[in-house]
Amino acid sequence: MNLSEVREKLADLPEVDESQMHLDRLGRLQKELQKRDLSGILLYDPINIRYATGCRNMQIWTMHNSARYCLVPAEGKATLFDFVNCKHLSAGMETIEESRPGTLWYNHTAGSKRGSLIESWADELADVIGERCAGTRIVVDRLDTDGRHALEARNISVGFGQDVIEYARCIKTPEELKAQKQSALVCETALGEMRKQTAPGVSENELWSTLVSINSNLGGDYIETRLVVSGTNTNPWYTEASERQIQAGELLGIDTDMIGPYGYNTDISRTWLCHPGTPSEEQKTIYKLSYEQIHHNMSLLKAGVSFREFAEKAWKMPPRYSALDCGVLTHGTGMCNEYPQIPPIHLFERTGYDGVFEENMTISVESYIGEPGQKNGVKLEEMVRITSTGYELVANFPFEEELLA
């Protein structure tokens, strides 16, 4: 594979105006805050910080080390509290008013000083809220109880805010749609190379590393899961890539979960046969059923359709496969898996909620077919943009004609 040729293809796609994308995303978030009469939102999740500001820093590390946080007021620019000596990372960004060093009180860095650090953190944050926000009613995406209590002791009203940013993120702006196309091309390239490399004796880890490598080489960020599995590891689903070597005639199943260029997730799934070999009747049967499920469910999609209506009309899983159903019909896909997530109708009362599909939502349509106790399972998934009349594919990678025959 010639990466230079892929880079040329990426350059031929519509150019992403990153500054405009950052401003548009910040604007969508602030509209959600204003709609709820909120003064601001405090963000700790690094994906949320990147959505609101466009600024990233040690994104995986800060998922489990709360070293960065960001206050977004309902109007105006954000205040970023970053890791020590990291102000240069946000210098000149159109979404950020000021970058300050953050106070770490969550983990090993605090030690016995955790209590005093919480007080310092809350004092500073209360001051910034007073300066930058028109009020003291804020929400947060995640915050330990001690931090919440410290802010409330300073007369800051603190509510749950993840739903606020989820609603902002669910409709993609024009620049986000361009960024998703860039990420999709990288993902399609990686899948094509993985398919070429699928041969007897190749390990799951080797194939997964191809996805990681191509994504990194072409400007992507990371892979959220290790779902590249073969043979008996395809049933049940969610086994992780290992040193298992694929054999001729076995299936290889892949769920990309790829956070690509600009931080956008391309989440599609494919399953194919390792050659030389001829697919068995069982392999073809479950592949056809999985293909039928996602295409039936995609045919129901268009702006205005309610989530409950979609679940009610969705493809019905044959009883023999229902025990291993992945439990999700579709979910939003943006910078990660997002709102909405729609379960099958039999789970709707427990985990479902209503709403409607809207134009420019991007979602992934899921299917897993496997019978308990059997060797084979098939995972297929498509990623689409909702339109006024239906949908269009975001990523486009072929299905397996020999398994559909």
mmCIF file of C-alpha atoms in Angstrom:
data_model
loop_
_atom_site.group_PDB
_atom_site.id
_atom_site.type_symbol
_atom_site.label_atom_id
_atom_site.label_comp_id
_atom_site.label_asym_id
_atom_site.label_seq_id
_atom_site.Cartn_x
_atom_site.Cartn_y
_atom_site.Cartn_z
ATOM 1 C CA MET A 1 0.000 0.000 0.000
ATOM 2 C CA ASN A 2 1.250 3.451 -0.923
ATOM 3 C CA LEU A 3 0.417 5.904 1.869
ATOM 4 C CA SER A 4 1.403 8.830 -0.361
ATOM 5 C CA GLU A 5 -1.425 7.935 -2.724
ATOM 6 C CA VAL A 6 -3.885 7.834 0.191
ATOM 7 C CA ARG A 7 -2.675 11.231 1.371
ATOM 8 C CA GLU A 8 -3.358 12.561 -2.119
ATOM 9 C CA LYS A 9 -6.898 11.160 -1.941
ATOM 10 C CA LEU A 10 -7.378 12.829 1.443
ATOM 11 C CA ALA A 11 -6.150 16.114 -0.046
ATOM 12 C CA ASP A 12 -8.735 15.778 -2.835
ATOM 13 C CA LEU A 13 -11.605 15.631 -0.322
ATOM 14 C CA PRO A 14 -13.274 18.922 0.694
ATOM 15 C CA GLU A 15 -10.923 20.841 2.972
ATOM 16 C CA VAL A 16 -11.906 21.083 6.637
ATOM 17 C CA ASP A 17 -11.922 24.637 8.000
ATOM 18 C CA GLU A 18 -10.815 23.768 11.525
ATOM 19 C CA SER A 19 -11.304 27.265 12.935
ATOM 20 C CA GLN A 20 -14.874 27.343 11.658
ATOM 21 C CA MET A 21 -15.497 23.824 12.966
ATOM 22 C CA HIS A 22 -14.304 24.833 16.448
ATOM 23 C CA LEU A 23 -16.482 27.955 16.487
ATOM 24 C CA ASP A 24 -19.541 26.102 15.178
ATOM 25 C CA ARG A 25 -19.211 23.387 17.823
ATOM 26 C CA LEU A 26 -18.771 25.942 20.615
ATOM 27 C CA GLY A 27 -21.829 27.772 19.282
ATOM 28 C CA ARG A 28 -23.958 24.612 19.342
ATOM 29 C CA LEU A 29 -22.947 23.893 22.936
ATOM 30 C CA GLN A 30 -23.687 27.449 24.055
ATOM 31 C CA LYS A 31 -27.127 27.356 22.407
ATOM 32 C CA GLU A 32 -27.910 24.263 24.477
ATOM 33 C CA LEU A 33 -26.772 26.079 27.629
ATOM 34 C CA GLN A 34 -28.884 29.131 26.798
ATOM 35 C CA LYS A 35 -31.897 26.959 26.013
ATOM 36 C CA ARG A 36 -31.733 25.604 29.577
ATOM 37 C CA ASP A 37 -30.978 28.979 31.195
ATOM 38 C CA LEU A 38 -27.569 27.735 32.359
ATOM 39 C CA SER A 39 -24.596 29.984 33.098
ATOM 40 C CA GLY A 40 -21.962 27.550 31.890
ATOM 41 C CA ILE A 41 -20.635 24.007 31.802
ATOM 42 C CA LEU A 42 -17.545 22.543 33.447
ATOM 43 C CA LEU A 43 -15.955 19.820 31.332
ATOM 44 C CA TYR A 44 -13.515 17.124 32.421
ATOM 45 C CA ASP A 45 -14.039 14.492 29.706
ATOM 46 C CA PRO A 46 -11.210 15.092 27.178
ATOM 47 C CA ILE A 47 -13.547 14.368 24.256
ATOM 48 C CA ASN A 48 -15.964 17.025 25.512
ATOM 49 C CA ILE A 49 -13.101 19.497 26.004
ATOM 50 C CA ARG A 50 -11.943 18.882 22.459
ATOM 51 C CA TYR A 51 -15.472 19.276 21.102
ATOM 52 C CA ALA A 52 -15.960 22.589 22.891
ATOM 53 C CA THR A 53 -12.539 24.093 22.183
ATOM 54 C CA GLY A 54 -10.704 22.069 19.524
ATOM 55 C CA CYS A 55 -7.761 21.701 21.924
ATOM 56 C CA ARG A 56 -6.365 18.270 22.780
ATOM 57 C CA ASN A 57 -3.599 17.202 25.133
ATOM 58 C CA MET A 58 -2.702 13.671 26.295
ATOM 59 C CA GLN A 59 -6.237 12.595 25.500
ATOM 60 C CA ILE A 60 -5.990 8.939 26.586
ATOM 61 C CA TRP A 61 -4.018 9.790 29.730
ATOM 62 C CA THR A 62 -6.509 12.437 30.803
ATOM 63 C CA MET A 63 -9.366 9.960 30.450
ATOM 64 C CA HIS A 64 -8.146 8.405 33.699
ATOM 65 C CA ASN A 65 -6.160 11.332 35.132
ATOM 66 C CA SER A 66 -8.353 14.386 35.604
ATOM 67 C CA ALA A 67 -5.557 16.838 34.898
ATOM 68 C CA ARG A 68 -7.431 19.108 32.469
ATOM 69 C CA TYR A 69 -10.773 20.831 32.780
ATOM 70 C CA CYS A 70 -12.545 23.608 30.959
ATOM 71 C CA LEU A 71 -15.213 26.146 31.866
ATOM 72 C CA VAL A 72 -17.460 27.105 28.954
ATOM 73 C CA PRO A 73 -19.735 30.091 29.682
ATOM 74 C CA ALA A 74 -23.119 30.442 27.997
ATOM 75 C CA GLU A 75 -21.609 33.364 26.064
ATOM 76 C CA GLY A 76 -18.005 34.172 25.217
ATOM 77 C CA LYS A 77 -14.868 32.074 25.082
ATOM 78 C CA ALA A 78 -13.824 29.210 27.312
ATOM 79 C CA THR A 79 -11.293 29.141 30.134
ATOM 80 C CA LEU A 80 -9.041 26.090 29.875
ATOM 81 C CA PHE A 81 -7.264 24.682 32.906
ATOM 82 C CA ASP A 82 -4.480 22.614 31.374
ATOM 83 C CA PHE A 83 -1.582 20.477 32.524
ATOM 84 C CA VAL A 84 1.502 22.276 33.804
ATOM 85 C CA ASN A 85 3.464 24.241 31.171
ATOM 86 C CA CYS A 86 0.947 23.490 28.420
ATOM 87 C CA LYS A 87 -0.376 26.971 27.652
ATOM 88 C CA HIS A 88 1.298 26.881 24.243
ATOM 89 C CA LEU A 89 -1.079 24.139 23.094
ATOM 90 C CA SER A 90 -4.045 26.517 23.096
ATOM 91 C CA ALA A 91 -2.249 29.740 22.151
ATOM 92 C CA GLY A 92 -4.225 31.656 19.547
ATOM 93 C CA MET A 93 -7.235 29.314 19.565
ATOM 94 C CA GLU A 94 -10.413 31.104 18.590
ATOM 95 C CA THR A 95 -12.487 29.350 21.285
ATOM 96 C CA ILE A 96 -10.275 29.953 24.336
ATOM 97 C CA GLU A 97 -10.074 33.192 26.307
ATOM 98 C CA GLU A 98 -7.383 32.038 28.710
ATOM 99 C CA SER A 99 -5.349 28.972 29.618
ATOM 100 C CA ARG A 100 -4.287 28.412 33.226
ATOM 101 C CA PRO A 101 -2.507 25.544 34.971
ATOM 102 C CA GLY A 102 -5.093 23.185 36.440
ATOM 103 C CA THR A 103 -5.265 21.881 40.019
ATOM 104 C CA LEU A 104 -4.911 18.097 40.285
ATOM 105 C CA TRP A 105 -6.751 16.694 43.274
ATOM 106 C CA TYR A 106 -8.196 13.435 41.936
ATOM 107 C CA ASN A 107 -5.374 10.928 41.957
ATOM 108 C CA HIS A 108 -1.882 10.016 43.143
ATOM 109 C CA THR A 109 -0.643 13.557 42.571
ATOM 110 C CA ALA A 110 -2.715 14.891 45.499
ATOM 111 C CA GLY A 111 -1.763 12.391 48.194
ATOM 112 C CA SER A 112 -2.510 13.630 51.711
ATOM 113 C CA LYS A 113 -3.066 17.180 50.425
ATOM 114 C CA ARG A 114 -6.261 16.285 48.583
ATOM 115 C CA GLY A 115 -8.498 18.253 50.948
ATOM 116 C CA SER A 116 -6.547 21.509 50.720
ATOM 117 C CA LEU A 117 -6.174 21.128 46.945
ATOM 118 C CA ILE A 118 -9.945 20.775 46.558
ATOM 119 C CA GLU A 119 -10.394 24.027 48.453
ATOM 120 C CA SER A 120 -7.862 25.836 46.240
ATOM 121 C CA TRP A 121 -9.481 24.380 43.116
ATOM 122 C CA ALA A 122 -12.967 25.457 44.199
ATOM 123 C CA ASP A 123 -11.814 28.980 45.197
ATOM 124 C CA GLU A 124 -10.237 29.576 41.801
ATOM 125 C CA LEU A 125 -13.118 28.077 39.863
ATOM 126 C CA ALA A 126 -15.704 30.100 41.794
ATOM 127 C CA ASP A 127 -13.765 33.264 40.977
ATOM 128 C CA VAL A 128 -13.635 32.426 37.258
ATOM 129 C CA ILE A 129 -17.345 31.562 37.218
ATOM 130 C CA GLY A 130 -18.052 34.926 38.817
ATOM 131 C CA GLU A 131 -15.928 36.710 36.201
ATOM 132 C CA ARG A 132 -16.947 34.837 33.050
ATOM 133 C CA CYS A 133 -20.476 33.514 33.626
ATOM 134 C CA ALA A 134 -23.658 35.564 33.939
ATOM 135 C CA GLY A 135 -24.818 33.629 36.985
ATOM 136 C CA THR A 136 -23.811 30.705 39.171
ATOM 137 C CA ARG A 137 -26.017 27.938 37.740
ATOM 138 C CA ILE A 138 -23.662 25.534 35.979
ATOM 139 C CA VAL A 139 -23.576 21.883 34.974
ATOM 140 C CA VAL A 140 -20.686 19.405 34.817
ATOM 141 C CA ASP A 141 -20.035 16.303 32.729
ATOM 142 C CA ARG A 142 -18.340 14.444 35.600
ATOM 143 C CA LEU A 143 -17.212 15.449 39.079
ATOM 144 C CA ASP A 144 -16.514 13.655 42.340
ATOM 145 C CA THR A 145 -18.806 14.372 45.275
ATOM 146 C CA ASP A 146 -16.146 16.287 47.223
ATOM 147 C CA GLY A 147 -15.641 18.706 44.344
ATOM 148 C CA ARG A 148 -19.376 19.227 43.924
ATOM 149 C CA HIS A 149 -19.799 19.952 47.635
ATOM 150 C CA ALA A 150 -16.896 22.433 47.565
ATOM 151 C CA LEU A 151 -18.511 24.387 44.724
ATOM 152 C CA GLU A 152 -21.937 24.315 46.369
ATOM 153 C CA ALA A 153 -20.354 25.677 49.561
ATOM 154 C CA ARG A 154 -19.356 28.678 47.417
ATOM 155 C CA ASN A 155 -22.958 29.156 46.244
ATOM 156 C CA ILE A 156 -22.392 27.533 42.850
ATOM 157 C CA SER A 157 -25.389 25.452 41.738
ATOM 158 C CA VAL A 158 -24.042 22.264 40.106
ATOM 159 C CA GLY A 159 -26.173 20.007 37.882
ATOM 160 C CA PHE A 160 -25.575 17.070 35.546
ATOM 161 C CA GLY A 161 -24.314 18.258 32.173
ATOM 162 C CA GLN A 162 -23.354 15.292 30.002
ATOM 163 C CA ASP A 163 -26.792 15.289 28.412
ATOM 164 C CA VAL A 164 -26.373 18.963 27.486
ATOM 165 C CA ILE A 165 -23.236 18.352 25.454
ATOM 166 C CA GLU A 166 -24.638 15.113 24.001
ATOM 167 C CA TYR A 167 -27.526 17.063 22.491
ATOM 168 C CA ALA A 168 -25.077 19.626 21.119
ATOM 169 C CA ARG A 169 -22.886 16.955 19.564
ATOM 170 C CA CYS A 170 -25.662 14.888 17.951
ATOM 171 C CA ILE A 171 -26.177 17.209 14.948
ATOM 172 C CA LYS A 172 -23.059 17.528 12.824
ATOM 173 C CA THR A 173 -21.986 20.867 11.401
ATOM 174 C CA PRO A 174 -20.863 21.154 7.751
ATOM 175 C CA GLU A 175 -17.184 21.102 8.752
ATOM 176 C CA GLU A 176 -17.718 18.071 10.983
ATOM 177 C CA LEU A 177 -19.258 16.192 8.053
ATOM 178 C CA LYS A 178 -16.139 16.948 6.020
ATOM 179 C CA ALA A 179 -13.937 15.723 8.876
ATOM 180 C CA GLN A 180 -15.942 12.498 9.068
ATOM 181 C CA LYS A 181 -15.299 11.851 5.379
ATOM 182 C CA GLN A 182 -11.559 12.216 5.996
ATOM 183 C CA SER A 183 -11.718 9.743 8.876
ATOM 184 C CA ALA A 184 -13.835 7.337 6.819
ATOM 185 C CA LEU A 185 -11.284 7.234 3.988
ATOM 186 C CA VAL A 186 -8.540 6.361 6.477
ATOM 187 C CA CYS A 187 -10.712 3.579 7.905
ATOM 188 C CA GLU A 188 -11.570 2.189 4.478
ATOM 189 C CA THR A 189 -7.866 2.177 3.616
ATOM 190 C CA ALA A 190 -7.008 0.259 6.783
ATOM 191 C CA LEU A 191 -9.756 -2.312 6.210
ATOM 192 C CA GLY A 192 -8.572 -2.875 2.654
ATOM 193 C CA GLU A 193 -5.041 -3.531 3.854
ATOM 194 C CA MET A 194 -6.259 -5.835 6.638
ATOM 195 C CA ARG A 195 -8.237 -7.805 4.103
ATOM 196 C CA LYS A 196 -5.117 -8.271 1.956
ATOM 197 C CA GLN A 197 -3.144 -9.434 4.985
ATOM 198 C CA THR A 198 -5.742 -11.981 6.109
ATOM 199 C CA ALA A 199 -4.002 -15.324 5.522
ATOM 200 C CA PRO A 200 -3.459 -18.555 7.462
ATOM 201 C CA GLY A 201 -1.037 -18.006 10.345
ATOM 202 C CA VAL A 202 -1.536 -14.254 10.720
ATOM 203 C CA SER A 203 -2.445 -13.322 14.289
ATOM 204 C CA GLU A 204 -5.344 -11.168 15.375
ATOM 205 C CA ASN A 205 -2.872 -8.784 17.000
ATOM 206 C CA GLU A 206 -0.987 -8.359 13.722
ATOM 207 C CA LEU A 207 -4.179 -7.450 11.889
ATOM 208 C CA TRP A 208 -5.317 -5.097 14.661
ATOM 209 C CA SER A 209 -1.909 -3.387 14.558
ATOM 210 C CA THR A 210 -2.481 -2.628 10.867
ATOM 211 C CA LEU A 211 -5.627 -0.699 11.772
ATOM 212 C CA VAL A 212 -3.686 1.182 14.471
ATOM 213 C CA SER A 213 -0.687 1.890 12.238
ATOM 214 C CA ILE A 214 -2.566 3.157 9.194
ATOM 215 C CA ASN A 215 -4.774 5.354 11.354
ATOM 216 C CA SER A 216 -1.716 6.878 13.057
ATOM 217 C CA ASN A 217 0.213 7.282 9.805
ATOM 218 C CA LEU A 218 -2.660 9.182 8.217
ATOM 219 C CA GLY A 219 -3.270 11.605 11.086
ATOM 220 C CA GLY A 220 -5.707 9.642 13.244
ATOM 221 C CA ASP A 221 -5.694 9.410 17.017
ATOM 222 C CA TYR A 222 -6.393 5.964 18.498
ATOM 223 C CA ILE A 223 -8.580 2.841 18.404
ATOM 224 C CA GLU A 224 -11.160 2.551 21.186
ATOM 225 C CA THR A 225 -11.405 -1.260 21.247
ATOM 226 C CA ARG A 226 -9.471 -4.396 20.220
ATOM 227 C CA LEU A 227 -12.295 -6.070 18.285
ATOM 228 C CA VAL A 228 -10.360 -7.924 15.580
ATOM 229 C CA VAL A 229 -11.104 -11.619 16.139
ATOM 230 C CA SER A 230 -11.115 -14.894 14.234
ATOM 231 C CA GLY A 231 -12.614 -18.386 14.234
ATOM 232 C CA THR A 232 -14.046 -19.376 17.601
ATOM 233 C CA ASN A 233 -13.257 -15.904 18.956
ATOM 234 C CA THR A 234 -16.049 -14.509 16.765
ATOM 235 C CA ASN A 235 -18.672 -16.284 18.914
ATOM 236 C CA PRO A 236 -19.673 -14.784 21.271
ATOM 237 C CA TRP A 237 -18.744 -11.223 20.338
ATOM 238 C CA TYR A 238 -16.542 -8.857 22.396
ATOM 239 C CA THR A 239 -13.528 -11.158 22.681
ATOM 240 C CA GLU A 240 -10.427 -8.989 22.220
ATOM 241 C CA ALA A 241 -7.608 -9.389 19.707
ATOM 242 C CA SER A 242 -4.975 -11.878 20.836
ATOM 243 C CA GLU A 243 -2.062 -13.913 19.529
ATOM 244 C CA ARG A 244 -4.541 -16.405 18.055
ATOM 245 C CA GLN A 245 -3.594 -17.197 14.451
ATOM 246 C CA ILE A 246 -6.381 -17.309 11.892
ATOM 247 C CA GLN A 247 -6.764 -20.497 9.836
ATOM 248 C CA ALA A 248 -8.029 -21.111 6.305
ATOM 249 C CA GLY A 249 -11.813 -21.223 6.111
ATOM 250 C CA GLU A 250 -12.313 -19.255 9.335
ATOM 251 C CA LEU A 251 -14.138 -15.954 9.644
ATOM 252 C CA LEU A 252 -12.423 -12.739 10.697
ATOM 253 C CA GLY A 253 -14.654 -10.179 12.406
ATOM 254 C CA ILE A 254 -13.736 -6.502 12.849
ATOM 255 C CA ASP A 255 -15.378 -3.579 14.627
ATOM 256 C CA THR A 256 -13.223 -0.569 13.761
ATOM 257 C CA ASP A 257 -14.073 1.893 16.595
ATOM 258 C CA MET A 258 -11.422 4.101 14.990
ATOM 259 C CA ILE A 259 -10.867 7.653 16.224
ATOM 260 C CA GLY A 260 -9.378 9.083 13.080
ATOM 261 C CA PRO A 261 -8.299 12.504 11.761
ATOM 262 C CA TYR A 262 -9.732 15.557 13.562
ATOM 263 C CA GLY A 263 -10.819 13.245 16.406
ATOM 264 C CA TYR A 264 -13.778 11.726 14.521
ATOM 265 C CA ASN A 265 -14.888 8.148 15.006
ATOM 266 C CA THR A 266 -15.445 5.852 12.029
ATOM 267 C CA ASP A 267 -17.402 2.977 13.514
ATOM 268 C CA ILE A 268 -18.180 0.224 11.014
ATOM 269 C CA SER A 269 -17.902 -3.557 11.175
ATOM 270 C CA ARG A 270 -17.049 -6.181 8.607
ATOM 271 C CA THR A 271 -16.592 -9.951 8.577
ATOM 272 C CA TRP A 272 -14.818 -11.946 5.867
ATOM 273 C CA LEU A 273 -13.406 -15.401 5.143
ATOM 274 C CA CYS A 274 -9.747 -16.362 5.383
ATOM 275 C CA HIS A 275 -8.604 -17.971 2.121
ATOM 276 C CA PRO A 276 -7.950 -20.516 0.781
ATOM 277 C CA GLY A 277 -11.322 -21.917 1.715
ATOM 278 C CA THR A 278 -14.979 -22.140 0.842
ATOM 279 C CA PRO A 279 -17.597 -20.674 3.182
ATOM 280 C CA SER A 280 -19.759 -23.181 5.036
ATOM 281 C CA GLU A 281 -23.544 -23.072 4.948
ATOM 282 C CA GLU A 282 -23.594 -21.860 8.551
ATOM 283 C CA GLN A 283 -21.195 -19.006 7.733
ATOM 284 C CA LYS A 284 -23.274 -17.950 4.745
ATOM 285 C CA THR A 285 -26.556 -18.204 6.660
ATOM 286 C CA ILE A 286 -25.493 -15.964 9.536
ATOM 287 C CA TYR A 287 -23.752 -13.512 7.204
ATOM 288 C CA LYS A 288 -26.919 -13.134 5.105
ATOM 289 C CA LEU A 289 -29.013 -12.604 8.237
ATOM 290 C CA SER A 290 -26.654 -9.916 9.537
ATOM 291 C CA TYR A 291 -26.629 -8.200 6.145
ATOM 292 C CA GLU A 292 -30.433 -8.362 6.047
ATOM 293 C CA GLN A 293 -30.708 -6.857 9.538
ATOM 294 C CA ILE A 294 -28.621 -3.754 8.924
ATOM 295 C CA HIS A 295 -30.123 -3.073 5.501
ATOM 296 C CA HIS A 296 -33.697 -3.512 6.743
ATOM 297 C CA ASN A 297 -33.001 -1.166 9.648
ATOM 298 C CA MET A 298 -31.280 1.410 7.440
ATOM 299 C CA SER A 299 -34.338 1.437 5.183
ATOM 300 C CA LEU A 300 -36.369 2.789 8.126
ATOM 301 C CA LEU A 301 -34.140 5.807 8.648
ATOM 302 C CA LYS A 302 -35.005 9.396 7.817
ATOM 303 C CA ALA A 303 -35.454 12.669 9.641
ATOM 304 C CA GLY A 304 -38.652 12.746 11.701
ATOM 305 C CA VAL A 305 -38.846 9.029 12.502
ATOM 306 C CA SER A 306 -39.134 8.485 16.243
ATOM 307 C CA PHE A 307 -36.762 6.200 18.119
ATOM 308 C CA ARG A 308 -39.658 4.072 19.374
ATOM 309 C CA GLU A 309 -41.131 3.728 15.878
ATOM 310 C CA PHE A 310 -37.734 2.668 14.601
ATOM 311 C CA ALA A 311 -37.383 0.040 17.342
ATOM 312 C CA GLU A 312 -40.909 -1.268 16.713
ATOM 313 C CA LYS A 313 -40.348 -1.676 12.968
ATOM 314 C CA ALA A 314 -36.761 -2.933 13.232
ATOM 315 C CA TRP A 315 -35.721 -6.357 11.948
ATOM 316 C CA LYS A 316 -36.763 -9.098 14.358
ATOM 317 C CA MET A 317 -33.974 -11.354 15.574
ATOM 318 C CA PRO A 318 -34.687 -15.091 15.068
ATOM 319 C CA PRO A 319 -35.024 -16.722 18.530
ATOM 320 C CA ARG A 320 -32.060 -19.075 18.048
ATOM 321 C CA TYR A 321 -29.704 -16.071 17.829
ATOM 322 C CA SER A 322 -31.359 -13.718 20.332
ATOM 323 C CA ALA A 323 -29.273 -14.762 23.368
ATOM 324 C CA LEU A 324 -26.115 -13.254 21.802
ATOM 325 C CA ASP A 325 -27.740 -10.156 20.287
ATOM 326 C CA CYS A 326 -25.469 -7.135 20.896
ATOM 327 C CA GLY A 327 -28.431 -5.255 22.418
ATOM 328 C CA VAL A 328 -28.067 -2.124 20.277
ATOM 329 C CA LEU A 329 -29.855 -1.376 17.006
ATOM 330 C CA THR A 330 -28.128 1.935 16.370
ATOM 331 C CA HIS A 331 -26.145 4.622 18.140
ATOM 332 C CA GLY A 332 -24.891 8.104 17.374
ATOM 333 C CA THR A 333 -21.324 8.360 16.082
ATOM 334 C CA GLY A 334 -19.239 11.514 16.199
ATOM 335 C CA MET A 335 -16.092 11.962 18.241
ATOM 336 C CA CYS A 336 -17.006 8.643 19.913
ATOM 337 C CA ASN A 337 -20.246 6.712 20.409
ATOM 338 C CA GLU A 338 -22.853 9.368 21.154
ATOM 339 C CA TYR A 339 -26.553 10.121 21.647
ATOM 340 C CA PRO A 340 -28.865 8.568 20.646
ATOM 341 C CA GLN A 341 -28.607 4.863 21.417
ATOM 342 C CA ILE A 342 -31.619 2.752 20.517
ATOM 343 C CA PRO A 343 -32.111 -0.791 21.875
ATOM 344 C CA PRO A 344 -34.322 -3.537 20.419
ATOM 345 C CA ILE A 345 -37.999 -3.134 21.249
ATOM 346 C CA HIS A 346 -37.955 -5.872 23.931
ATOM 347 C CA LEU A 347 -35.406 -3.784 25.865
ATOM 348 C CA PHE A 348 -37.010 -0.430 25.129
ATOM 349 C CA GLU A 349 -38.948 -0.059 28.372
ATOM 350 C CA ARG A 350 -35.816 -0.740 30.413
ATOM 351 C CA THR A 351 -33.136 1.192 28.524
ATOM 352 C CA GLY A 352 -34.837 3.017 25.655
ATOM 353 C CA TYR A 353 -36.012 6.635 25.442
ATOM 354 C CA ASP A 354 -37.928 8.480 22.796
ATOM 355 C CA GLY A 355 -36.823 11.228 20.461
ATOM 356 C CA VAL A 356 -36.600 11.657 16.709
ATOM 357 C CA PHE A 357 -33.907 11.257 14.103
ATOM 358 C CA GLU A 358 -32.834 14.639 12.768
ATOM 359 C CA GLU A 359 -31.075 15.661 9.594
ATOM 360 C CA ASN A 360 -27.275 15.549 9.892
ATOM 361 C CA MET A 361 -27.228 13.127 12.774
ATOM 362 C CA THR A 362 -24.582 10.508 11.994
ATOM 363 C CA ILE A 363 -25.281 7.062 13.364
ATOM 364 C CA SER A 364 -23.966 3.502 13.186
ATOM 365 C CA VAL A 365 -26.411 0.661 12.509
ATOM 366 C CA GLU A 366 -25.369 -2.525 14.322
ATOM 367 C CA SER A 367 -25.778 -6.261 13.824
ATOM 368 C CA TYR A 368 -24.274 -9.341 15.405
ATOM 369 C CA ILE A 369 -25.527 -12.820 14.526
ATOM 370 C CA GLY A 370 -24.226 -15.870 16.338
ATOM 371 C CA GLU A 371 -25.828 -18.943 17.855
ATOM 372 C CA PRO A 372 -24.791 -19.979 21.379
ATOM 373 C CA GLY A 373 -22.453 -22.968 21.338
ATOM 374 C CA GLN A 374 -21.498 -22.595 17.681
ATOM 375 C CA LYS A 375 -18.100 -21.655 16.229
ATOM 376 C CA ASN A 376 -19.026 -18.736 13.997
ATOM 377 C CA GLY A 377 -20.369 -15.253 14.527
ATOM 378 C CA VAL A 378 -20.830 -12.351 12.098
ATOM 379 C CA LYS A 379 -20.503 -8.671 12.986
ATOM 380 C CA LEU A 380 -21.635 -6.073 10.431
ATOM 381 C CA GLU A 381 -22.222 -2.359 10.945
ATOM 382 C CA GLU A 382 -22.760 0.649 8.707
ATOM 383 C CA MET A 383 -22.276 4.352 9.467
ATOM 384 C CA VAL A 384 -24.707 6.804 7.860
ATOM 385 C CA ARG A 385 -25.823 10.423 7.846
ATOM 386 C CA ILE A 386 -29.547 11.028 8.349
ATOM 387 C CA THR A 387 -31.165 13.060 5.557
ATOM 388 C CA SER A 388 -34.671 14.475 5.073
ATOM 389 C CA THR A 389 -35.599 11.518 2.853
ATOM 390 C CA GLY A 390 -33.439 8.674 4.192
ATOM 391 C CA TYR A 391 -29.718 8.297 4.701
ATOM 392 C CA GLU A 392 -26.362 8.382 2.959
ATOM 393 C CA LEU A 393 -23.285 6.321 3.749
ATOM 394 C CA VAL A 394 -20.459 8.046 5.603
ATOM 395 C CA ALA A 395 -18.044 5.145 5.130
ATOM 396 C CA ASN A 396 -18.218 2.778 2.174
ATOM 397 C CA PHE A 397 -16.508 -0.602 2.303
ATOM 398 C CA PRO A 398 -17.741 -3.614 0.280
ATOM 399 C CA PHE A 399 -19.537 -6.642 1.651
ATOM 400 C CA GLU A 400 -18.570 -10.224 0.865
ATOM 401 C CA GLU A 401 -20.241 -11.542 -2.264
ATOM 402 C CA GLU A 402 -19.101 -15.118 -1.567
ATOM 403 C CA LEU A 403 -20.889 -15.044 1.790
ATOM 404 C CA LEU A 404 -24.021 -13.557 0.260
ATOM 405 C CA ALA A 405 -24.118 -16.047 -2.628
#
